[in-house]
PDB file of C-alpha atoms in Angstrom:
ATOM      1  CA  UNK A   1      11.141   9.369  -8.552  1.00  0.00           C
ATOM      2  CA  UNK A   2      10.889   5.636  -8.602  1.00  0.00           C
ATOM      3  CA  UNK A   3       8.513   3.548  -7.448  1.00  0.00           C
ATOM      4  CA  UNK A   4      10.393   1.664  -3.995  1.00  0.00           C
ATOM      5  CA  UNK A   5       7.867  -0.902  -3.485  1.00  0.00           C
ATOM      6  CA  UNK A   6       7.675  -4.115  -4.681  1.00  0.00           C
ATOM      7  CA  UNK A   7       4.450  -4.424  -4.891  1.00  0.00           C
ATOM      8  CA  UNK A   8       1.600  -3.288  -7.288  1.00  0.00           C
ATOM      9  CA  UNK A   9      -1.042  -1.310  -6.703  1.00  0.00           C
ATOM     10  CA  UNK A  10      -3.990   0.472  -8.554  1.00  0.00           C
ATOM     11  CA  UNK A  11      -3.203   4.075  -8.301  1.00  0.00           C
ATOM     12  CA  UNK A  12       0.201   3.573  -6.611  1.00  0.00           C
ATOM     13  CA  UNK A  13       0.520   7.144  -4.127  1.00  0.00           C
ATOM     14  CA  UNK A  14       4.463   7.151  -4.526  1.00  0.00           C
ATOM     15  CA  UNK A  15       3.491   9.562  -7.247  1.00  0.00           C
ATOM     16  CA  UNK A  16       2.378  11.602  -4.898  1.00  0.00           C
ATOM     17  CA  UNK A  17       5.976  11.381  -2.337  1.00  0.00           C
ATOM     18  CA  UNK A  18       6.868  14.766  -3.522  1.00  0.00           C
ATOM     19  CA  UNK A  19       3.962  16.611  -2.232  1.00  0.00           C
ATOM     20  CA  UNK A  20       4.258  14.793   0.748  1.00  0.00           C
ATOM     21  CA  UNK A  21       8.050  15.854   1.151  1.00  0.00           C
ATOM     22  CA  UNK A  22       6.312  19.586   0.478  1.00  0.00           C
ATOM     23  CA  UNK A  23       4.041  18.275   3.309  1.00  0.00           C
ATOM     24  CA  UNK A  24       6.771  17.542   5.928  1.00  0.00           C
ATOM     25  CA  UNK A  25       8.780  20.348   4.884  1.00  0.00           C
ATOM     26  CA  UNK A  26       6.550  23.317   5.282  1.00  0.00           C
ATOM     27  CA  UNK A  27       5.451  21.881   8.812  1.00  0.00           C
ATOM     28  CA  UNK A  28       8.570  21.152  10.243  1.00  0.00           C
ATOM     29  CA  UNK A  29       7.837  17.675  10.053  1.00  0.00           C
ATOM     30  CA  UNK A  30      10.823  16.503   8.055  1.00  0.00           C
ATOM     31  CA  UNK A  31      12.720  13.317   9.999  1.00  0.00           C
ATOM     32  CA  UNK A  32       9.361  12.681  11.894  1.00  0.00           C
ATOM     33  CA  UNK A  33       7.862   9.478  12.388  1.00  0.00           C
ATOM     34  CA  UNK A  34       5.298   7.999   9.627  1.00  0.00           C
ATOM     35  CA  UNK A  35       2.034   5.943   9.928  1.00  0.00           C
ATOM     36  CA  UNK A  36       0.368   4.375   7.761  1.00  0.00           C
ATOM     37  CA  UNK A  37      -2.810   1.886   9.051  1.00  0.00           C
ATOM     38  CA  UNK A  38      -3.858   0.509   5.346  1.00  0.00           C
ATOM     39  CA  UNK A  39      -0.212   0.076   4.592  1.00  0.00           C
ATOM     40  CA  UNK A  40      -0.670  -2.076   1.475  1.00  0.00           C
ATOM     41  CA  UNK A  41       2.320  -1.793  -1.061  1.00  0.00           C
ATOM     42  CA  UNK A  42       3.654   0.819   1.051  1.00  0.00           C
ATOM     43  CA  UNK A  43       5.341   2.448  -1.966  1.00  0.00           C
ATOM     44  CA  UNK A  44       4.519   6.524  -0.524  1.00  0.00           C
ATOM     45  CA  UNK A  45       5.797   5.307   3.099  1.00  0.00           C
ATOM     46  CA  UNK A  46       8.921   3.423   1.638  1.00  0.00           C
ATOM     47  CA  UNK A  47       9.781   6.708  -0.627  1.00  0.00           C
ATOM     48  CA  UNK A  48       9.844   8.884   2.366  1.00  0.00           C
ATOM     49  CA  UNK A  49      12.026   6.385   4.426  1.00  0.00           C
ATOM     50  CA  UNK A  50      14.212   5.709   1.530  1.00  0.00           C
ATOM     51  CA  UNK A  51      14.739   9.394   1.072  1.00  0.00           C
ATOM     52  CA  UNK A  52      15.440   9.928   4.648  1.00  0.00           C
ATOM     53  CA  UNK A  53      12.230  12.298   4.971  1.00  0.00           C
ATOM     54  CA  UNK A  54      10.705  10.619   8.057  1.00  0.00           C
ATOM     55  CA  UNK A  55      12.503   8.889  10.367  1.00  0.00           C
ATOM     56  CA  UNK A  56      10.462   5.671  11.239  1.00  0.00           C
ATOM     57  CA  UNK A  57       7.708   4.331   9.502  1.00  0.00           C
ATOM     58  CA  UNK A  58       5.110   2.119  11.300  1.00  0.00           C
ATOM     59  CA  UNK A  59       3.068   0.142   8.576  1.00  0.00           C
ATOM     60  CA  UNK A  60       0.195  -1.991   9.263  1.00  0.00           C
ATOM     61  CA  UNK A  61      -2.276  -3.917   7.062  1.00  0.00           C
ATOM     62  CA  UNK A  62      -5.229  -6.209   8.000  1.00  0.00           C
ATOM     63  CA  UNK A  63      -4.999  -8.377   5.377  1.00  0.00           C
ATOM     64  CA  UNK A  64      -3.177 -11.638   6.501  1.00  0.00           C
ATOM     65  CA  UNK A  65      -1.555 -12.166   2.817  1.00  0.00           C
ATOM     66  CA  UNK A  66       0.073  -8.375   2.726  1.00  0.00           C
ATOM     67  CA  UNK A  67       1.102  -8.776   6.453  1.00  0.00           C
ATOM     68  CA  UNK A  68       2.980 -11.937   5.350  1.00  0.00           C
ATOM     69  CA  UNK A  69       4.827 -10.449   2.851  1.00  0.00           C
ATOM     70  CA  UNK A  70       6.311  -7.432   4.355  1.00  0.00           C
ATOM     71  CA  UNK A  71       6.782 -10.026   7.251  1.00  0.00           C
ATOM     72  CA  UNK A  72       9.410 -12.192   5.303  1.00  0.00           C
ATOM     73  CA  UNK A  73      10.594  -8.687   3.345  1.00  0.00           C
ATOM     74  CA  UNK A  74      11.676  -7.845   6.848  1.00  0.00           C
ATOM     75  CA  UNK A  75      12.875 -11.127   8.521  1.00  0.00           C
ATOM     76  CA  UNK A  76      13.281 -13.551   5.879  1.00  0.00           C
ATOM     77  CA  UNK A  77      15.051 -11.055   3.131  1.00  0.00           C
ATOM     78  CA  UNK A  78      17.429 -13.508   2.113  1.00  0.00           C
ATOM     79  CA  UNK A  79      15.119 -16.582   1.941  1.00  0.00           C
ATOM     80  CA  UNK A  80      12.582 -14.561  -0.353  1.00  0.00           C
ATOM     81  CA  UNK A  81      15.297 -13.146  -2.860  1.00  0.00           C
ATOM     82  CA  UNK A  82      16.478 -16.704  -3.293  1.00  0.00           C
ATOM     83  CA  UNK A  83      12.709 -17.687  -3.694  1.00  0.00           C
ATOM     84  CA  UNK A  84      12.517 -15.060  -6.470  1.00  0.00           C
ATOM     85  CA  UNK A  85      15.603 -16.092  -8.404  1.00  0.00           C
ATOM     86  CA  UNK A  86      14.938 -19.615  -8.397  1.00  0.00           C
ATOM     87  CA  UNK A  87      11.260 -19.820  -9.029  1.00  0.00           C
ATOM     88  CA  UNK A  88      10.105 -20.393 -12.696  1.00  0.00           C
ATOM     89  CA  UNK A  89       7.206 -17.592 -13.615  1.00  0.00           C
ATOM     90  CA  UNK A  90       5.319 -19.850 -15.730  1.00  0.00           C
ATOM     91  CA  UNK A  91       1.379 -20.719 -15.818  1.00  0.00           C
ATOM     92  CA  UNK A  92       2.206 -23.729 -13.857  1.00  0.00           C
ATOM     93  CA  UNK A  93       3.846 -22.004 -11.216  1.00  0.00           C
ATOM     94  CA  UNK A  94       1.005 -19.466 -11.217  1.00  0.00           C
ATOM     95  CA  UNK A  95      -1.184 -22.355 -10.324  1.00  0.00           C
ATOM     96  CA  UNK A  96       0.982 -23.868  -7.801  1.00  0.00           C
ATOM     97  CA  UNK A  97       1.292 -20.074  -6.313  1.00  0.00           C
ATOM     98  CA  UNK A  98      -2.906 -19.496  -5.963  1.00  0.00           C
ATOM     99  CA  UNK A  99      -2.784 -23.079  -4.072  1.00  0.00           C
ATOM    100  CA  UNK A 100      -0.039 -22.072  -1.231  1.00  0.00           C
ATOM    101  CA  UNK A 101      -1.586 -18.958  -1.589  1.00  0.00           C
ATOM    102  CA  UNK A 102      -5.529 -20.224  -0.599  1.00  0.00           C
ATOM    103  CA  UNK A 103      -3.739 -21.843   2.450  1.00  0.00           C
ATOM    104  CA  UNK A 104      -2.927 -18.574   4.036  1.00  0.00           C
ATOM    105  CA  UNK A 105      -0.530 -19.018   7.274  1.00  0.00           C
ATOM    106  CA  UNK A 106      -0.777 -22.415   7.677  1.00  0.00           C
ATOM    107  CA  UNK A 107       1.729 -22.727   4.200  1.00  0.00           C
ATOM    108  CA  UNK A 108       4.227 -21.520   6.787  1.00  0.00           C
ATOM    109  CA  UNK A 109       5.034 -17.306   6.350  1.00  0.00           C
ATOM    110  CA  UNK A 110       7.584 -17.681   3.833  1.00  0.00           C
ATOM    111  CA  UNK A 111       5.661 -19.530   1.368  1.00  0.00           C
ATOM    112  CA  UNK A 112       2.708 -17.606   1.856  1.00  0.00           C
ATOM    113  CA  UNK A 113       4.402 -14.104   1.545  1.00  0.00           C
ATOM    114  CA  UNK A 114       6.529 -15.147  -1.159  1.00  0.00           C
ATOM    115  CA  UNK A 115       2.944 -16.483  -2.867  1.00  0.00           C
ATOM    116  CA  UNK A 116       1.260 -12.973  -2.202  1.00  0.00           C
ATOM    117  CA  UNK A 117       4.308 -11.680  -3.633  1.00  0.00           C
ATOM    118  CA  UNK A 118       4.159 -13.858  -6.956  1.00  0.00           C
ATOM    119  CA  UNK A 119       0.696 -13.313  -7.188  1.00  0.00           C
ATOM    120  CA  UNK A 120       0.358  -9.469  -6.775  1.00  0.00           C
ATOM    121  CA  UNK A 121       2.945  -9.688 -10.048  1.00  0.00           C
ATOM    122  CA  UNK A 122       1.738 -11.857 -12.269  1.00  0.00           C
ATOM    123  CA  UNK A 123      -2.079 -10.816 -11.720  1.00  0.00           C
ATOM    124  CA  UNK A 124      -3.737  -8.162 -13.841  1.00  0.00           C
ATOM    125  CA  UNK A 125      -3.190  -4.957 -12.015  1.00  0.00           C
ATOM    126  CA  UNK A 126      -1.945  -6.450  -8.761  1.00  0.00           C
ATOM    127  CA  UNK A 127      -5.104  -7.891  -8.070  1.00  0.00           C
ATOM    128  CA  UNK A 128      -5.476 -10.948  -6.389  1.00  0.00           C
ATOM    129  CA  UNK A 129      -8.473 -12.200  -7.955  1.00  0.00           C
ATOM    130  CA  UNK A 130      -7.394 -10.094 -11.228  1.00  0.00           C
ATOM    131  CA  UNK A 131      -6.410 -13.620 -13.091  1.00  0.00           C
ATOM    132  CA  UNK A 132      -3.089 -14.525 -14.948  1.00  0.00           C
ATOM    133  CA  UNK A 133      -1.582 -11.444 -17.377  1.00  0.00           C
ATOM    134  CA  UNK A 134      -1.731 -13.790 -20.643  1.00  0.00           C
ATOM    135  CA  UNK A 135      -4.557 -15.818 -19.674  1.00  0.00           C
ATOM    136  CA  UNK A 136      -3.497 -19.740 -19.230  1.00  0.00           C
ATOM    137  CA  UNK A 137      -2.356 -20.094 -23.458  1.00  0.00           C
ATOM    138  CA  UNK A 138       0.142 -16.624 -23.271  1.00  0.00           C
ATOM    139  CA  UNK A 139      -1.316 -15.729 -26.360  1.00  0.00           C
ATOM    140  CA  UNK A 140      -1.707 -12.066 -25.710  1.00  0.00           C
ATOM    141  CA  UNK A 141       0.973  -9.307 -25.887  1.00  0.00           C
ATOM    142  CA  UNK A 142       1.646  -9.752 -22.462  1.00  0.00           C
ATOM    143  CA  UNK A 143       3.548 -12.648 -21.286  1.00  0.00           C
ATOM    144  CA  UNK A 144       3.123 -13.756 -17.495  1.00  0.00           C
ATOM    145  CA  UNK A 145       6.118 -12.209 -16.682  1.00  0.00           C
ATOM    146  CA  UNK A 146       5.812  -9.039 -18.026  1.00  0.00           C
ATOM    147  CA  UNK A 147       5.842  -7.410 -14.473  1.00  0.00           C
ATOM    148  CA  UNK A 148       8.299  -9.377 -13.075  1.00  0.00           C
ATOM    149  CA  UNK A 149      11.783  -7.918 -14.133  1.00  0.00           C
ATOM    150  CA  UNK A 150      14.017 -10.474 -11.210  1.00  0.00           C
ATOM    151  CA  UNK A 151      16.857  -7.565 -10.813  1.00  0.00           C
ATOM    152  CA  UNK A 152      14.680  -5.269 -10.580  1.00  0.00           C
ATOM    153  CA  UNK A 153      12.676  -6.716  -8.015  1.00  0.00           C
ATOM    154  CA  UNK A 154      15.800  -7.772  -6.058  1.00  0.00           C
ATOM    155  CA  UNK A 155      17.008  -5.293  -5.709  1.00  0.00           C
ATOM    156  CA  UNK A 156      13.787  -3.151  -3.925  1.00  0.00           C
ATOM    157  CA  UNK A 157      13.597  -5.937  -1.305  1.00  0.00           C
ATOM    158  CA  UNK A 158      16.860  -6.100  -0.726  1.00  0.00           C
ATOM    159  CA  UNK A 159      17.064  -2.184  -0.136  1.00  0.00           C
ATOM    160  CA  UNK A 160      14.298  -2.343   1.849  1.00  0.00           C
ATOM    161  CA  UNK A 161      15.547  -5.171   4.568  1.00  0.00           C
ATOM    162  CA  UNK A 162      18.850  -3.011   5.509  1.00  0.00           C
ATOM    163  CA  UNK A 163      15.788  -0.205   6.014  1.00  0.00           C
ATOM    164  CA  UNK A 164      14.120  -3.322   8.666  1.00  0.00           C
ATOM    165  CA  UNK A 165      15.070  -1.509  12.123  1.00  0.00           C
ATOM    166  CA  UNK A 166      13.426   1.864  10.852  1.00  0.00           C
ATOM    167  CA  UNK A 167      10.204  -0.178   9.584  1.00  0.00           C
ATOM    168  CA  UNK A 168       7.644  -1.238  12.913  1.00  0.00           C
ATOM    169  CA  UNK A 169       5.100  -3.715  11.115  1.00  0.00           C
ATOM    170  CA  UNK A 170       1.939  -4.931  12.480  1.00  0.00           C
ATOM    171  CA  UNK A 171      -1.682  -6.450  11.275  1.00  0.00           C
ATOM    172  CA  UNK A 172      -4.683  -4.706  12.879  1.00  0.00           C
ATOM    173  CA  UNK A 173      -7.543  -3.126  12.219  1.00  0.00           C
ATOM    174  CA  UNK A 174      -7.005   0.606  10.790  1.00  0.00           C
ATOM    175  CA  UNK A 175      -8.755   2.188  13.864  1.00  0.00           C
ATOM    176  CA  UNK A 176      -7.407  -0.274  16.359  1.00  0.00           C
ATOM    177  CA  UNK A 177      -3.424   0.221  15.215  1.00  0.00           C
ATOM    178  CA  UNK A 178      -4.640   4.404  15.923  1.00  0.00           C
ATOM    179  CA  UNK A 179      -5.536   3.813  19.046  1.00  0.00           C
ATOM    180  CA  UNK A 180      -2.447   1.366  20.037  1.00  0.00           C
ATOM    181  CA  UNK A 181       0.318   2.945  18.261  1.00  0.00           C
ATOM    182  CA  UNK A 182      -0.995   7.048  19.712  1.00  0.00           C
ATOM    183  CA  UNK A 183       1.043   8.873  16.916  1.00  0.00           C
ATOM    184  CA  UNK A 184       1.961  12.281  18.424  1.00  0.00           C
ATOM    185  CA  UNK A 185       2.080  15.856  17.110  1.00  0.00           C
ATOM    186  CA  UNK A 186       5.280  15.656  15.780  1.00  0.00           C
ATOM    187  CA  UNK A 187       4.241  12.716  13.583  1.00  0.00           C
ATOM    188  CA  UNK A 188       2.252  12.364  10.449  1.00  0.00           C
ATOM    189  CA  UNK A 189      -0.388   9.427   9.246  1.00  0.00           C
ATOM    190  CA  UNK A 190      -1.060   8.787   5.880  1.00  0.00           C
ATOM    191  CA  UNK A 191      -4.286   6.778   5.706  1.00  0.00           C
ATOM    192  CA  UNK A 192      -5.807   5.033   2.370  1.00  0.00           C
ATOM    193  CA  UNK A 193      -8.890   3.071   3.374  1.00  0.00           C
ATOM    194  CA  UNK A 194     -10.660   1.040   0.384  1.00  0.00           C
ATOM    195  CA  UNK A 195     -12.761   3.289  -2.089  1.00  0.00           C
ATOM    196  CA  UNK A 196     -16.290   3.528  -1.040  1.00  0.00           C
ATOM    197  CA  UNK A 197     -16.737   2.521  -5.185  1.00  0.00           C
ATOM    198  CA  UNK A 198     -15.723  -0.516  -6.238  1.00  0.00           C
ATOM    199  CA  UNK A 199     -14.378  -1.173  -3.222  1.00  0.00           C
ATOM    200  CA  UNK A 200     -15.090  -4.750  -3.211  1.00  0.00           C
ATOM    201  CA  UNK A 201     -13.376  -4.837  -6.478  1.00  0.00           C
ATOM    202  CA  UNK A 202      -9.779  -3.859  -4.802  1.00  0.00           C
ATOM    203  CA  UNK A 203      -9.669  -5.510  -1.441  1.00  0.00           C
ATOM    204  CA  UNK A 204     -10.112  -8.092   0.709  1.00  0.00           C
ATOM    205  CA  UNK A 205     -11.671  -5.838   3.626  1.00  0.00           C
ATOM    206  CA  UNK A 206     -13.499  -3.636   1.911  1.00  0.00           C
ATOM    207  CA  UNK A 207     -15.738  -1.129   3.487  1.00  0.00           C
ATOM    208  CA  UNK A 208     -19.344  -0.140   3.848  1.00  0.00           C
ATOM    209  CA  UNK A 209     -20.739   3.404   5.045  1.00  0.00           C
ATOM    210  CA  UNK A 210     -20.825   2.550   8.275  1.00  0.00           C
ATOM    211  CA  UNK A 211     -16.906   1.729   7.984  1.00  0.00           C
ATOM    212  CA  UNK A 212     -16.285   5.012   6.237  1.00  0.00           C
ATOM    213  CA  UNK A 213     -17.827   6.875   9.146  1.00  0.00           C
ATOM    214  CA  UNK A 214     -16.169   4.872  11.733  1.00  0.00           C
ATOM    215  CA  UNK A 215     -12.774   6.160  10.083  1.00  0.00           C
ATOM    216  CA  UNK A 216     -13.640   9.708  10.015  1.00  0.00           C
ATOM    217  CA  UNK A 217     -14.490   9.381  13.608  1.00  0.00           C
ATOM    218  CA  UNK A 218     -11.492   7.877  14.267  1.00  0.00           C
ATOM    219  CA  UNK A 219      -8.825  10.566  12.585  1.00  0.00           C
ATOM    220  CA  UNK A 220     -10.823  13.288  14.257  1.00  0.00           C
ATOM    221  CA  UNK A 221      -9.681  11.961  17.432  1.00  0.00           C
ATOM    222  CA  UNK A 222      -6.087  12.118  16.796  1.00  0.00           C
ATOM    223  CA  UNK A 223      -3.578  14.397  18.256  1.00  0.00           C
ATOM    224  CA  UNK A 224      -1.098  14.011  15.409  1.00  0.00           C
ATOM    225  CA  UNK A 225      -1.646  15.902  11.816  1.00  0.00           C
ATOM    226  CA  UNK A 226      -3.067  13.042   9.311  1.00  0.00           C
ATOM    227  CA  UNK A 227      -3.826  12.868   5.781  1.00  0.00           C
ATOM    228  CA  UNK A 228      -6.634  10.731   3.853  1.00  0.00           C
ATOM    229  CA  UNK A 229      -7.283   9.501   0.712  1.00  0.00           C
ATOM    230  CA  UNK A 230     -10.060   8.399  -1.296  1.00  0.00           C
ATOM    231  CA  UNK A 231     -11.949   8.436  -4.392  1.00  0.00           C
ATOM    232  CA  UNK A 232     -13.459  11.704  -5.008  1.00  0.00           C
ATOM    233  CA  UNK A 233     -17.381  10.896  -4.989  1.00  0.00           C
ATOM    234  CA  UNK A 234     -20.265  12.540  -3.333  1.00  0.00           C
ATOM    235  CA  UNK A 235     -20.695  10.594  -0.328  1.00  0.00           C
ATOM    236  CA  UNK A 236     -17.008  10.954   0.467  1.00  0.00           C
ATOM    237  CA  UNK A 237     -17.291  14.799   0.162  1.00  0.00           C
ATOM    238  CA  UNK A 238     -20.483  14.894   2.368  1.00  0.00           C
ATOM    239  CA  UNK A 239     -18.818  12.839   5.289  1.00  0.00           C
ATOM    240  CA  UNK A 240     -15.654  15.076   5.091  1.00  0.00           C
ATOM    241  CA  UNK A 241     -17.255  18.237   4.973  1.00  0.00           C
ATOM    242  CA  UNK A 242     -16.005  20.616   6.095  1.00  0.00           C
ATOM    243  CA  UNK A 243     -12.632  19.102   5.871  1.00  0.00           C
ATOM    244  CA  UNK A 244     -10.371  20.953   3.813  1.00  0.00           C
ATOM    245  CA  UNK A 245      -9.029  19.073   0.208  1.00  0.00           C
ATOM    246  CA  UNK A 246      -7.786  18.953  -2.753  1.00  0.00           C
ATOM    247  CA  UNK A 247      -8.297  16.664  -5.541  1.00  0.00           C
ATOM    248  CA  UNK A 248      -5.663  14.192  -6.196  1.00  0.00           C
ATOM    249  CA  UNK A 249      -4.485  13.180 -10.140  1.00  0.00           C
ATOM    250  CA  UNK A 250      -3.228   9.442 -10.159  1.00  0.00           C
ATOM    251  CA  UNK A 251      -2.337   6.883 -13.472  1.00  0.00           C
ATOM    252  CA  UNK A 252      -4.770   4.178 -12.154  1.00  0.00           C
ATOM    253  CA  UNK A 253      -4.071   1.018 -13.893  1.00  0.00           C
ATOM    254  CA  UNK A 254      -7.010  -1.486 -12.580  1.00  0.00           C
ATOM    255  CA  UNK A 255      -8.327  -3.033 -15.995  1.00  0.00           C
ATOM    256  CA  UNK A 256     -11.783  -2.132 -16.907  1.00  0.00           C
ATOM    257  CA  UNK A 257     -12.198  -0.661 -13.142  1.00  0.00           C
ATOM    258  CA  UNK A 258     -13.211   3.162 -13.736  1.00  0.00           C
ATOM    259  CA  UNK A 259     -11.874   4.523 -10.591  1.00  0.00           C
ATOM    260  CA  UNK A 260     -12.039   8.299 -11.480  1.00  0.00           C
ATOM    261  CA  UNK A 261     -10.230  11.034  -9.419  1.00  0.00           C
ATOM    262  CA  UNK A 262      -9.365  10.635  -5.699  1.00  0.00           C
ATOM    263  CA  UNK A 263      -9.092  13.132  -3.316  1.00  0.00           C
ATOM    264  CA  UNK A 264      -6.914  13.990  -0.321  1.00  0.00           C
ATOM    265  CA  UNK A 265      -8.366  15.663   2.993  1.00  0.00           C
ATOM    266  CA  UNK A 266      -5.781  17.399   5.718  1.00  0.00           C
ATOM    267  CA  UNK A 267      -6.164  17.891   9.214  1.00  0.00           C
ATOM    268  CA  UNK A 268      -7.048  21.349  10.671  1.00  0.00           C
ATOM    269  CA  UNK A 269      -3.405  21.540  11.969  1.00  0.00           C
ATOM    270  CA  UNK A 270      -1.042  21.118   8.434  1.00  0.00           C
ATOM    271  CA  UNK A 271      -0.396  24.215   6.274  1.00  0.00           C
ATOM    272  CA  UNK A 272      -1.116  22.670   2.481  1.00  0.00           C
ATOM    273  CA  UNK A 273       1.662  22.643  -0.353  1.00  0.00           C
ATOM    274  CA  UNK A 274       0.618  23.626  -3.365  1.00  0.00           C
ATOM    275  CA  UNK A 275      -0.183  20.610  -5.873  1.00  0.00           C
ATOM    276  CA  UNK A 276       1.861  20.063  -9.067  1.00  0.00           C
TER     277      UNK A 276
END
């Protein structure tokens, strides 16, 4: 299986869409709807919907610059792939990009997402504040454009915006898009709030203890089966216990950023795959 986003993330889960097909299967959950509150680069929910496993996916993200882009992915398709074919990935366009970038919404959507977009690729490891792959000279191995194969690329969005009337987008806070959106029994969510390690590291909103605990609080609340991720560390164990899990193998990719395992934690409700 390939990976159906276009965007790059540490430890991308759509490694992980099989089990989750396992998931929906053995529950009877196949063709449900699928919700994801730290949506990010989607690539797990976009696997399932391109599959045809679930039926609907409802993504959401906090962060203004992700929101932007899955914005004009959805209602500016066209405008961004012409963006992408006519826009030079060069060290001065990288600069250019971090300026429209810095100016958030007020750059207008479609500059902004496509600048989150040209970012998250050209960045080491999808980062944001990860820096140029090359450095300004491209004297390194890799060029600038090393992750940015144009067909490639193209082709994902464009895949993805005949998928827009399945896709319900939206830019809240995790716990607050739970409480609107009231997933039901026959759903599943997915969620993948920021490590509590190096956390800060990763993302924009990243979380403290406090934050952590609000989210468990949160899932136990909900009527519909849900799954969570995180990075397998003691404090994560302690506040799950005595949530049922098993430990999660990913290719993380975050230079220098030793993320070690993660770990995923089911509801009471979901009979568990086994894990290859």
């Amino acid at each position: 299986m390939r990976d159906a986003s276009p965007l790059r993330y540490p430890g991308g889960k759509w490694r992980i869409a099989p089990f989750f097909e396992r998931v929906l299967l053995l529950n009877r959950l196949a063709g449900s709807d699928y919700f994801e509150p730290y949506a990010g680069g989607a690539s797990l929910a976009l696997s399932l919907l391109l599959a045809n496993r679930v039926t609907e996916i409802y993504l959401n993200d906090l962060d203004p610059a992700v929101h932007a882009f899955w914005y004009v992915v959805l209602m500016r398709n066209k405008d961004l792939r012409e963006l992408i074919e006519s826009t030079a990935v060069t060290p001065e366009e990288w600069i250019r990009q971090k300026e429209i970038y810095k100016k958030g919404r007020s750059a207008g959507m479609l500059a902004f997402g496509f600048a989150t977009f040209f970012l998250n690729r050209t960045n080491h490891s999808g980062i944001m504040n990860g820096g140029m792959i090359g450095g300004k000279a491209q004297e390194g191995t890799w060029k600038l454009d090393a992750r940015f194969n144009k067909p490639e690329l193209l082709r994902r969005i464009k895949r993805i915006g005949s998928y827009k009337k399945r896709v319900h987008l939206s830019q809240l806070d995790a716990i607050d898009f739970l409480n609107h959106t009231k997933p039901s029994r026959d759903s599943l969510v997915y969620l993948d709030p920021p490590y509590y390690n190096a956390g800060a590291k990763l993302y924009l909103n990243a979380y403290g203890p406090g934050d952590h605990a609000a989210v468990r609080n949160a899932v136990r609340q909900l009527d519909a089966p849900w799954i969570i991720s995180y990075d397998d560390v003691p404090e994560i164990r302690t506040l799950y216990r005595p949530v049922r899990s098993r430990r999660l193998r990913l290719l993380h990719t975050a230079r220098s950023l030793r993320l070690g395992r993660e770990v995923l934690f089911f509801s009471s409700r979901l009979r568990i795959p086994v894990y290859r």
